[in-house]
Amino acid sequence: MVKGMREERVAGERSLLLGVGISAIGIGMYIPFSLVFFHHVTGLSFALVGIVLTATGLAGLAVMPLAGSAVDRFGARKVNLLLYAVRALGFALYPLAGSLPAFAAVALITALADRSFPIVQQSLIGEVARGGARDRLQASIRALQNAGMGAGALIVSGVLALWGTDGFTYTAWGNAVAFALAGLLVSRVKPLRDHANGPLGADGAPGSAKRPPAGYRMVLADRPFLGLTAANFLTALGYSALSVLFPLYITTWLHGPDSLTGAAFTVNTALCAGIGVLIASRVRRSGARRTRSAALGALLFAAAFVGQIVLGTVRPGQTATLVALLVIVVVYTVGELVHSPSGGALSVSAAPEAVRGRYLATYQLSYSLATALAPSLFTGLLALDGRLPWAFLTVAALGAALALTRLEGHLPPEAVHATPPSSTPPQAPTRAPAEAPAQAVTREPASTATG
């Protein structure tokens, strides 16, 4: 953000953030123990639970485009509240779903809501905030999610210590309450409005939300946004490294203890929760363009990955390895904290308001695809050489940084700049590839929109 300019406050921001923190506590109460959690809650075998969770997770990916369409039709706030309600109901029913068909049905409905939720939450940020406030919300939400998930893991550990495996049932019901309470809090958030002209568009212009929505054909015609999505896919592979590659690398290549993985996760979570908002604020107040700050985050990822290659080549003693790994995790985490708010706000602001849901559904697929491919990709490369997956990730992160800087001149100015430079007169969005379809949409009846 340019110095001297204040960010617009979001109506109901505290309720939104409190709801995010409470729902994150609920997520932290079951994510670390997912297979064990559902095994004890339903009484089904680990094998059956695993098969059901995999199948329902894939089904959740397939419904993501529909979530984007729902956001564009009904608004992000309404869909967000619906998903909170579905997740609350799902966890309330899990202890009652003792048969395979019942568990599969509940797991499917819950998975559809879980997979769609990031799209809707990102769209909600675009609906309730603009300019630098979007970056601030991105950073605050990420910090609260990390803190909440850590707190949830501690809570469930205490519950299990007191009540044993029966505690998983109490945890499921507690999770349902958390999602319900989060939904009630988020219901207090109000979308931005211009009282004379209705909802504000992605660029802050009044009345732009009245355009009839386009279908996914508009997204596919927008080459700059597709390039942004592809760049995010390269970075998203790096986000998967800490949870998928890091533990395997420590045990199979460095021959270190499993406790190093726990230490790395603790450092990452603590830094995200403790200094995430501070770093994002510093980046925002520097006036850095979102494309460049996101590229800087990717470069820090690359530096951390190069550090892993060096560490895997030198292979020092256990103490030196521990110190080096912690330094690498710190660099990696700072890269995450620099990239995430800027990258998230960039995608939200680059999406036209009338089709923001579809745009962000497409963007979110980059994360989902990276998460799906990471296990097989990393294990295959690791089998050849422990340093090879880090080399691949280094090239991917450098490619993402280069793509972000090259895309800068092709994205709308309001997406690149959290606050437009005061010396630059307002400009019209430069979205040449998608401009013709957007104009065509305004002339077509809404019933012809696809997606």
PDB file of C-alpha atoms in Angstrom, residues 242 245-247 249-251 253-265 267-268 271 304 307-312 316-333 390:
ATOM      1  CA  LEU A 242       6.393 -29.457   3.352  1.00  0.00           C
ATOM      2  CA  LEU A 245       8.144 -34.415   0.325  1.00  0.00           C
ATOM      3  CA  PHE A 246       9.798 -33.121   3.481  1.00  0.00           C
ATOM      4  CA  PRO A 247       9.044 -36.127   5.753  1.00  0.00           C
ATOM      5  CA  TYR A 249      13.305 -36.705   2.312  1.00  0.00           C
ATOM      6  CA  ILE A 250      14.330 -36.609   5.962  1.00  0.00           C
ATOM      7  CA  THR A 251      13.860 -40.320   6.561  1.00  0.00           C
ATOM      8  CA  TRP A 253      17.753 -39.467   2.101  1.00  0.00           C
ATOM      9  CA  LEU A 254      19.041 -37.652   5.187  1.00  0.00           C
ATOM     10  CA  HIS A 255      18.291 -40.632   7.479  1.00  0.00           C
ATOM     11  CA  GLY A 256      17.121 -38.279  10.162  1.00  0.00           C
ATOM     12  CA  PRO A 257      14.582 -38.913  12.952  1.00  0.00           C
ATOM     13  CA  ASP A 258      10.862 -38.460  12.367  1.00  0.00           C
ATOM     14  CA  SER A 259      10.846 -35.810  15.092  1.00  0.00           C
ATOM     15  CA  LEU A 260      12.470 -33.383  12.631  1.00  0.00           C
ATOM     16  CA  THR A 261       9.243 -33.382  10.642  1.00  0.00           C
ATOM     17  CA  GLY A 262       7.270 -32.382  13.716  1.00  0.00           C
ATOM     18  CA  ALA A 263       9.767 -29.636  14.497  1.00  0.00           C
ATOM     19  CA  ALA A 264       9.529 -28.284  10.943  1.00  0.00           C
ATOM     20  CA  PHE A 265       5.718 -28.210  11.061  1.00  0.00           C
ATOM     21  CA  VAL A 267       8.166 -23.775  13.175  1.00  0.00           C
ATOM     22  CA  ASN A 268       6.087 -23.274  10.023  1.00  0.00           C
ATOM     23  CA  LEU A 271       5.681 -18.347  12.074  1.00  0.00           C
ATOM     24  CA  ALA A 304      14.798 -22.901   0.252  1.00  0.00           C
ATOM     25  CA  GLY A 307      19.185 -25.193   0.321  1.00  0.00           C
ATOM     26  CA  GLN A 308      17.711 -28.693   0.449  1.00  0.00           C
ATOM     27  CA  ILE A 309      19.810 -29.711  -2.556  1.00  0.00           C
ATOM     28  CA  VAL A 310      22.973 -28.430  -0.877  1.00  0.00           C
ATOM     29  CA  LEU A 311      22.049 -30.109   2.399  1.00  0.00           C
ATOM     30  CA  GLY A 312      21.346 -33.387   0.624  1.00  0.00           C
ATOM     31  CA  PRO A 316      26.563 -32.983   7.636  1.00  0.00           C
ATOM     32  CA  GLY A 317      26.169 -34.375  11.144  1.00  0.00           C
ATOM     33  CA  GLN A 318      22.849 -34.593  12.922  1.00  0.00           C
ATOM     34  CA  THR A 319      23.175 -31.283  14.793  1.00  0.00           C
ATOM     35  CA  ALA A 320      24.226 -29.357  11.685  1.00  0.00           C
ATOM     36  CA  THR A 321      21.425 -31.010   9.714  1.00  0.00           C
ATOM     37  CA  LEU A 322      18.871 -29.929  12.308  1.00  0.00           C
ATOM     38  CA  VAL A 323      20.074 -26.326  12.261  1.00  0.00           C
ATOM     39  CA  ALA A 324      20.204 -26.233   8.455  1.00  0.00           C
ATOM     40  CA  LEU A 325      16.711 -27.696   8.131  1.00  0.00           C
ATOM     41  CA  LEU A 326      15.246 -25.160  10.525  1.00  0.00           C
ATOM     42  CA  VAL A 327      16.900 -22.298   8.612  1.00  0.00           C
ATOM     43  CA  ILE A 328      15.525 -23.703   5.349  1.00  0.00           C
ATOM     44  CA  VAL A 329      12.042 -23.999   6.864  1.00  0.00           C
ATOM     45  CA  VAL A 330      12.213 -20.363   8.016  1.00  0.00           C
ATOM     46  CA  VAL A 331      13.163 -19.196   4.493  1.00  0.00           C
ATOM     47  CA  TYR A 332      10.420 -21.388   3.024  1.00  0.00           C
ATOM     48  CA  THR A 333       7.830 -20.026   5.472  1.00  0.00           C
ATOM     49  CA  TRP A 390      13.987 -30.290  -4.943  1.00  0.00           C
TER      50      TRP A 390
END
